Coordinates of C-alpha atoms in Angstrom, one line a residue:
Chain Y
X27 CA 130.4 222.9 132.8
X28 CA 131.3 223.8 129.2
X29 CA 128.0 222.8 127.5
X30 CA 128.4 224.6 124.2
X31 CA 125.0 223.8 122.8
X32 CA 122.4 221.1 122.4
X33 CA 121.2 219.2 119.3
X34 CA 118.4 216.8 118.6
X35 CA 118.3 213.1 117.5
X36 CA 116.3 213.1 114.3
X37 CA 116.8 209.4 113.5
X38 CA 118.5 206.4 115.0
X39 CA 119.7 203.8 112.5
X40 CA 121.4 200.4 112.6
X41 CA 123.2 198.2 110.1
X42 CA 122.1 194.6 110.8
X43 CA 122.1 193.2 107.3
X44 CA 125.6 191.5 106.9
X45 CA 125.5 192.3 103.1
X46 CA 125.5 196.1 103.3
X47 CA 126.7 199.0 105.4
X48 CA 123.4 200.8 104.6
X49 CA 121.5 201.4 107.8
X50 CA 117.7 201.3 108.6
X51 CA 115.7 203.4 111.1
X52 CA 114.7 202.2 114.5
X53 CA 113.0 204.0 117.4
X54 CA 115.9 203.6 119.8
X55 CA 119.0 201.6 120.7
X56 CA 120.6 200.5 123.9
X57 CA 124.4 201.1 123.6
X58 CA 127.0 199.1 125.6
X59 CA 130.8 199.7 125.7
X60 CA 131.1 198.1 122.3
X61 CA 128.5 200.3 120.5
X62 CA 125.1 199.1 119.3
X63 CA 124.7 195.4 119.9
X64 CA 123.9 193.7 116.6
X65 CA 125.3 196.5 114.4
X66 CA 128.1 195.7 112.0
X67 CA 130.4 198.1 113.8
X68 CA 129.8 196.8 117.3
X69 CA 132.8 195.5 119.2
X70 CA 135.4 196.4 121.8
X71 CA 138.0 195.7 119.2
X72 CA 138.1 195.6 115.4
X73 CA 140.7 194.7 112.8
X74 CA 142.9 197.6 111.6
X75 CA 142.1 198.7 108.1
X76 CA 143.1 201.2 105.5
X77 CA 142.2 204.1 107.8
X78 CA 145.0 202.9 110.2
X79 CA 148.1 202.5 108.0
X80 CA 150.2 202.7 111.2
X81 CA 149.2 199.1 112.1
X82 CA 149.4 195.9 110.1
X83 CA 146.1 195.3 108.4
X84 CA 143.9 193.0 110.3
X85 CA 145.6 193.5 113.7
X86 CA 143.0 193.8 116.5
X87 CA 142.9 197.4 117.8
X88 CA 140.5 199.1 120.1
X89 CA 137.3 200.0 118.3
X90 CA 137.0 203.8 118.2
X91 CA 134.6 203.7 115.3
X92 CA 131.6 202.2 117.1
X93 CA 129.0 204.6 115.9
X94 CA 128.8 207.3 113.2
X95 CA 126.7 210.5 113.2
X96 CA 125.8 212.9 110.5
X97 CA 123.9 216.2 110.6
X98 CA 120.8 217.2 108.7
X99 CA 122.5 220.4 107.6
X100 CA 125.7 218.7 106.3
X101 CA 123.7 216.0 104.5
X102 CA 121.8 218.7 102.7
X103 CA 125.0 220.5 101.8
X104 CA 126.3 217.2 100.3
X105 CA 123.1 216.7 98.4
X106 CA 123.3 220.3 97.0
X107 CA 126.9 219.7 96.0
X108 CA 125.9 216.6 94.1
X109 CA 122.8 217.9 92.5
X110 CA 120.5 215.6 94.5
X111 CA 117.3 216.4 96.3
X112 CA 118.5 214.7 99.4
X113 CA 121.2 212.5 100.9
X114 CA 119.7 210.2 103.5
X115 CA 121.7 209.0 106.6
X116 CA 120.9 205.4 105.6
X117 CA 123.0 205.8 102.4
X118 CA 126.0 207.0 104.5
X119 CA 125.6 204.1 106.9
X120 CA 125.1 206.6 109.7
X121 CA 123.7 205.5 113.1
X122 CA 122.6 209.0 114.2
X123 CA 121.1 211.8 112.3
X124 CA 121.4 215.0 114.3
X125 CA 119.9 218.5 113.8
X126 CA 121.0 221.8 115.3
X127 CA 124.8 221.2 114.9
X128 CA 125.4 222.5 111.3
X129 CA 129.1 221.9 111.6
X130 CA 129.0 218.5 113.3
X131 CA 132.1 217.3 111.4
X132 CA 134.2 220.0 113.1
X133 CA 133.4 218.8 116.6
X134 CA 136.8 218.1 118.2
X135 CA 137.9 214.7 119.3
X136 CA 137.1 214.3 123.0
X137 CA 133.8 216.2 122.8
X138 CA 131.0 214.3 124.5
X139 CA 127.4 213.8 123.4
X140 CA 125.2 213.3 126.5
X141 CA 121.7 211.8 126.2
X142 CA 118.7 212.1 128.5
X143 CA 119.1 208.4 129.6
X144 CA 122.5 209.2 130.9
X145 CA 124.3 207.5 128.0
X146 CA 127.4 209.3 126.8
X147 CA 129.4 209.1 123.5
X148 CA 132.8 210.5 122.8
X149 CA 133.7 212.1 119.5
X150 CA 136.7 210.2 118.0
X151 CA 137.1 212.6 115.1
X152 CA 136.0 213.3 111.6
X153 CA 134.7 210.4 109.5
X154 CA 136.7 210.8 106.3
X155 CA 134.7 210.0 103.2
X156 CA 135.4 206.9 101.1
X157 CA 133.8 205.9 97.8
X158 CA 131.2 203.4 99.0
X159 CA 128.4 205.8 99.8
X160 CA 128.9 207.4 96.4
X161 CA 128.4 204.0 94.8
X162 CA 125.1 203.6 96.7
X163 CA 124.1 207.0 95.4
X164 CA 124.9 206.0 91.9
X165 CA 122.8 202.8 92.2
X166 CA 119.9 204.8 93.6
X167 CA 120.0 207.6 91.0
X168 CA 120.2 205.8 87.6
X169 CA 119.1 208.9 85.7
X170 CA 121.6 211.3 87.4
X171 CA 123.5 213.2 84.6
X172 CA 126.9 212.5 86.2
X173 CA 126.0 209.1 87.6
X174 CA 129.4 207.4 86.9
X175 CA 131.2 210.2 88.6
X176 CA 129.2 210.1 91.8
X177 CA 131.6 207.9 93.8
X178 CA 134.5 210.3 93.2
X179 CA 132.4 213.4 93.4
X180 CA 131.0 212.2 96.8
X181 CA 134.5 212.0 98.3
X182 CA 135.2 215.5 97.1
X183 CA 131.9 217.0 98.2
X184 CA 131.6 215.2 101.5
X185 CA 135.0 216.1 102.8
X186 CA 134.6 218.0 106.0
X187 CA 130.8 217.3 106.0
X188 CA 130.5 213.5 106.4
X189 CA 130.1 213.7 110.2
X190 CA 132.0 212.0 113.0
X191 CA 132.7 208.6 114.5
X192 CA 132.1 208.0 118.1
X193 CA 132.7 205.5 120.9
X194 CA 130.6 204.7 124.0
X195 CA 131.8 206.2 127.3
X196 CA 128.7 205.3 129.3
X197 CA 126.1 202.8 128.2
X198 CA 122.4 203.6 127.9
X199 CA 119.5 204.3 125.7
X200 CA 119.5 206.6 122.6
X201 CA 116.2 207.4 121.1
X202 CA 114.6 209.4 118.3
X203 CA 113.7 212.8 119.6
X204 CA 116.4 212.9 122.3
X205 CA 117.8 216.3 123.1
X206 CA 121.6 215.9 123.2
X207 CA 123.9 218.1 125.3
X208 CA 127.3 218.7 123.7
X209 CA 130.2 219.0 126.2
X210 CA 133.4 220.4 124.7
X211 CA 136.8 219.5 126.1
X212 CA 138.7 222.4 127.8
X213 CA 141.8 223.5 126.0
Chain U
X258 CA 151.5 209.3 107.0
X259 CA 151.5 212.4 109.1
X260 CA 154.3 211.5 111.5
X261 CA 155.1 214.9 113.0
X262 CA 158.1 213.9 115.1
X263 CA 159.5 211.2 117.3
X264 CA 160.3 211.3 121.0
X265 CA 162.1 208.9 123.5
X266 CA 160.9 207.0 126.5
X267 CA 163.2 208.1 129.3
X268 CA 161.4 206.1 132.0
X269 CA 158.5 203.6 132.4
X270 CA 156.8 203.8 135.8
X271 CA 154.0 201.9 137.5
X272 CA 151.8 202.5 140.6
X273 CA 151.4 199.1 142.3
X274 CA 151.3 200.3 145.9
X275 CA 147.6 200.6 146.8
X276 CA 148.4 203.3 149.3
X277 CA 149.7 205.9 146.9
X278 CA 149.5 207.2 143.4
X279 CA 153.3 207.7 143.4
X280 CA 154.9 205.5 140.7
X281 CA 158.2 203.6 140.6
X282 CA 160.5 202.8 137.7
X283 CA 160.5 199.6 135.8
X284 CA 162.4 198.5 132.7
X285 CA 159.3 197.8 130.6
X286 CA 155.6 197.1 130.7
X287 CA 153.3 195.0 128.5
X288 CA 150.1 197.0 128.0
X289 CA 146.7 195.4 127.3
X290 CA 143.4 197.1 126.3
X291 CA 142.9 198.2 129.9
X292 CA 146.3 199.8 130.3
X293 CA 149.2 198.5 132.5
X294 CA 148.1 195.3 134.3
X295 CA 148.6 195.7 138.0
X296 CA 148.7 199.5 137.9
X297 CA 146.1 201.4 139.9
X298 CA 144.7 203.0 136.8
X299 CA 144.3 199.7 134.9
X300 CA 140.8 198.8 133.7
X301 CA 138.4 198.9 130.7
X302 CA 136.1 200.9 132.9
X303 CA 136.5 203.1 136.0
X304 CA 134.1 205.0 138.3
X305 CA 133.3 208.6 137.2
X306 CA 134.9 211.1 139.5
X307 CA 135.3 214.8 139.9
X308 CA 136.8 215.2 136.4
X309 CA 133.5 213.9 134.9
X310 CA 130.8 216.1 136.4
X311 CA 128.5 215.2 133.6
X312 CA 128.1 211.7 135.0
X313 CA 126.8 210.7 138.5
X314 CA 129.9 210.1 140.7
X315 CA 130.8 206.4 140.8
X316 CA 129.0 205.4 137.6
X317 CA 131.1 203.0 135.6
X318 CA 132.5 204.7 132.4
X319 CA 135.0 203.7 129.8
X320 CA 138.5 204.2 131.2
X321 CA 140.2 206.9 129.0
X322 CA 142.8 207.6 131.7
X323 CA 144.7 204.3 131.6
X324 CA 148.2 205.8 131.4
X325 CA 149.7 209.3 132.0
X326 CA 152.8 210.7 130.4
X327 CA 154.9 213.8 131.2
X328 CA 157.8 215.3 129.4
X329 CA 161.3 216.0 130.7
X330 CA 161.0 219.5 129.5
X331 CA 157.7 220.3 131.1
X332 CA 158.8 218.7 134.4
X333 CA 161.8 221.0 134.5
X334 CA 159.6 224.0 133.8
X335 CA 157.3 223.0 136.7
X336 CA 160.4 222.6 138.9
X337 CA 161.7 226.0 137.9
X338 CA 158.3 227.6 138.6
X339 CA 158.2 226.1 142.1
X340 CA 161.9 226.9 143.0
X341 CA 162.8 223.2 143.1
X342 CA 165.8 221.5 141.5
X343 CA 163.7 218.8 139.9
X344 CA 160.1 217.4 139.7
X345 CA 160.3 213.7 139.2
X346 CA 157.7 211.8 137.1
X347 CA 157.2 209.5 140.2
X348 CA 155.8 212.4 142.2
X349 CA 153.2 213.1 139.5
X350 CA 152.2 209.5 139.3
X351 CA 153.3 209.4 135.6
X352 CA 153.7 206.1 133.8
X353 CA 155.9 207.5 131.0
X354 CA 158.6 210.1 131.0
X355 CA 159.2 211.3 127.5
X356 CA 161.9 213.6 126.0
X357 CA 162.0 215.4 122.7
X358 CA 158.4 216.7 122.9
X359 CA 158.7 219.9 124.9
X360 CA 155.0 220.7 124.5
X361 CA 153.7 217.3 125.2
X362 CA 150.7 218.7 127.1
X363 CA 149.5 220.4 123.9
X364 CA 149.3 217.2 121.9
X365 CA 145.8 217.0 120.5
X366 CA 143.3 214.3 121.5
X367 CA 143.4 211.5 118.9
X368 CA 147.2 211.8 118.4
X369 CA 148.8 208.4 118.5
X370 CA 152.1 207.3 120.2
X371 CA 153.5 204.3 118.3
X372 CA 156.2 202.1 119.9
X373 CA 158.8 199.8 118.3
X374 CA 156.9 196.7 119.6
X375 CA 153.8 197.7 117.6
X376 CA 152.0 199.0 120.7
X377 CA 149.9 202.1 120.1
X378 CA 148.5 204.6 122.6
X379 CA 145.9 207.3 121.9
X380 CA 146.1 210.7 123.5
X381 CA 142.9 211.4 125.4
X382 CA 143.8 215.0 126.2
X383 CA 145.5 217.2 128.8
X384 CA 145.9 215.8 132.3
X385 CA 144.6 218.8 134.3
X386 CA 146.6 219.3 137.6
X387 CA 145.0 218.6 141.0
X388 CA 146.6 219.3 144.4
X389 CA 147.8 215.8 145.3
X390 CA 151.2 216.0 143.6
X391 CA 151.8 219.3 145.3
X392 CA 151.1 217.6 148.6
X393 CA 153.8 215.0 147.8
X394 CA 156.2 217.8 146.9
X395 CA 155.5 219.5 150.2
X396 CA 156.2 216.3 152.1
X397 CA 159.4 215.7 150.2
X398 CA 160.7 219.3 150.6
X399 CA 160.3 220.1 154.4
X400 CA 162.7 223.1 154.1
X401 CA 161.1 224.8 151.1
X402 CA 160.5 228.4 152.0
X403 CA 156.9 228.2 150.6
X404 CA 156.2 224.6 151.6
X405 CA 152.6 225.1 152.8
X406 CA 151.7 226.8 149.5
X407 CA 153.1 224.1 147.3
X408 CA 149.8 222.2 146.7
X409 CA 148.1 225.4 145.4
X410 CA 151.2 226.6 143.6
X411 CA 151.6 223.3 141.9
X412 CA 148.1 223.5 140.3
X413 CA 149.0 227.1 139.1
X414 CA 152.4 226.3 137.8
X415 CA 151.6 222.9 136.3
X416 CA 148.6 224.0 134.3
X417 CA 149.3 223.3 130.6
X418 CA 152.5 221.4 131.6
X419 CA 151.3 218.4 133.5
X420 CA 151.3 216.1 130.5
X421 CA 148.5 213.9 129.0
X422 CA 146.4 210.9 129.7
X423 CA 146.3 208.0 127.2
X424 CA 144.4 204.8 126.5
X425 CA 145.7 201.7 124.7
X426 CA 144.7 201.2 121.1
X427 CA 147.0 198.3 120.4
X428 CA 148.5 196.1 123.1
X429 CA 152.3 195.5 123.3
X430 CA 155.5 196.2 125.1
X431 CA 156.7 199.7 126.1
X432 CA 160.3 199.9 127.3
X433 CA 162.8 202.5 128.6
X434 CA 164.8 203.7 125.6
X435 CA 162.0 203.2 123.0
X436 CA 161.9 205.7 120.2
X437 CA 158.2 206.8 119.8
X438 CA 156.7 208.0 116.6
X439 CA 154.0 210.6 117.0
X440 CA 151.1 210.4 114.6
X441 CA 148.9 213.5 114.4
X442 CA 145.2 213.3 113.4
X443 CA 144.3 215.1 110.2
X444 CA 142.1 218.1 110.5

């Protein structure tokens, strides 16, 4: 089997506050075929939005953006690019913080993340950055010398580094500390 | 929007006979989030099989192989390679026969096929050939000089040409004669 590598789950996070996409850390989640129950991105379907201009806005489409993952390495590169000490996965609304995959964002669509419980996620492609996380960064760093520019700068700096979106292929538990096998599609 | 090209639906086919994967032509189908209702590959989930060695056989996993599509051009290339006049989509168990996309099998995972009704399918990757269609070819061509070798030869000749598997992103009608827009993922 083409297992390219393994990586590690440094944090598991959920967005359960209806007022914000910012996530908070938990020890583990039990994913089903809609994602993380109770998370704002959970569902078998979701309304088409600005990322799906090929469908009328609001049309129910299959939810391929159930979870999002970022890497420790890419978060640090974004922080360096913005002149910040750190960019936390919470501020990006990420559900998984992974280490050991420095170029997580380049993982091809169709790659699988396989967890010790037997749970499996499928990479649905790059999570293209929007301005909202930069707005969170600006609120949290009132003394930043380029504070007003952070939303735009975030989109520039985070391109190609903002991680991936995933959907659930096989339900199961995902926990902090898990070793994750990465299975690459054959081409 | 990155519409690379368009292609055309030359045939719509379904597998409704429980005894065979061979498909038959219909004028149109109405797909839902499980695929083509009544088709043998329909379902939100399916049991893991030999194509998913990372999961225990029989485990329910999300069904990413709801429909399969082949191209007129690649079917002819397979026929030429096997010394046959034609290889019909029926014999491959295909649900869609497309023209105008000579390298359909190379379409990347995440590419979308968008139909006039508004229906949308997502490419889930190459459909890697197995021996079963070659066994059908051998039954149908009793006088072929290399009849006994057709199952093995099919796997060799059809590699990279056997089309793709797809899942439904947005339900709707797919009909013979449809012009299909192909939307490629950004990378």
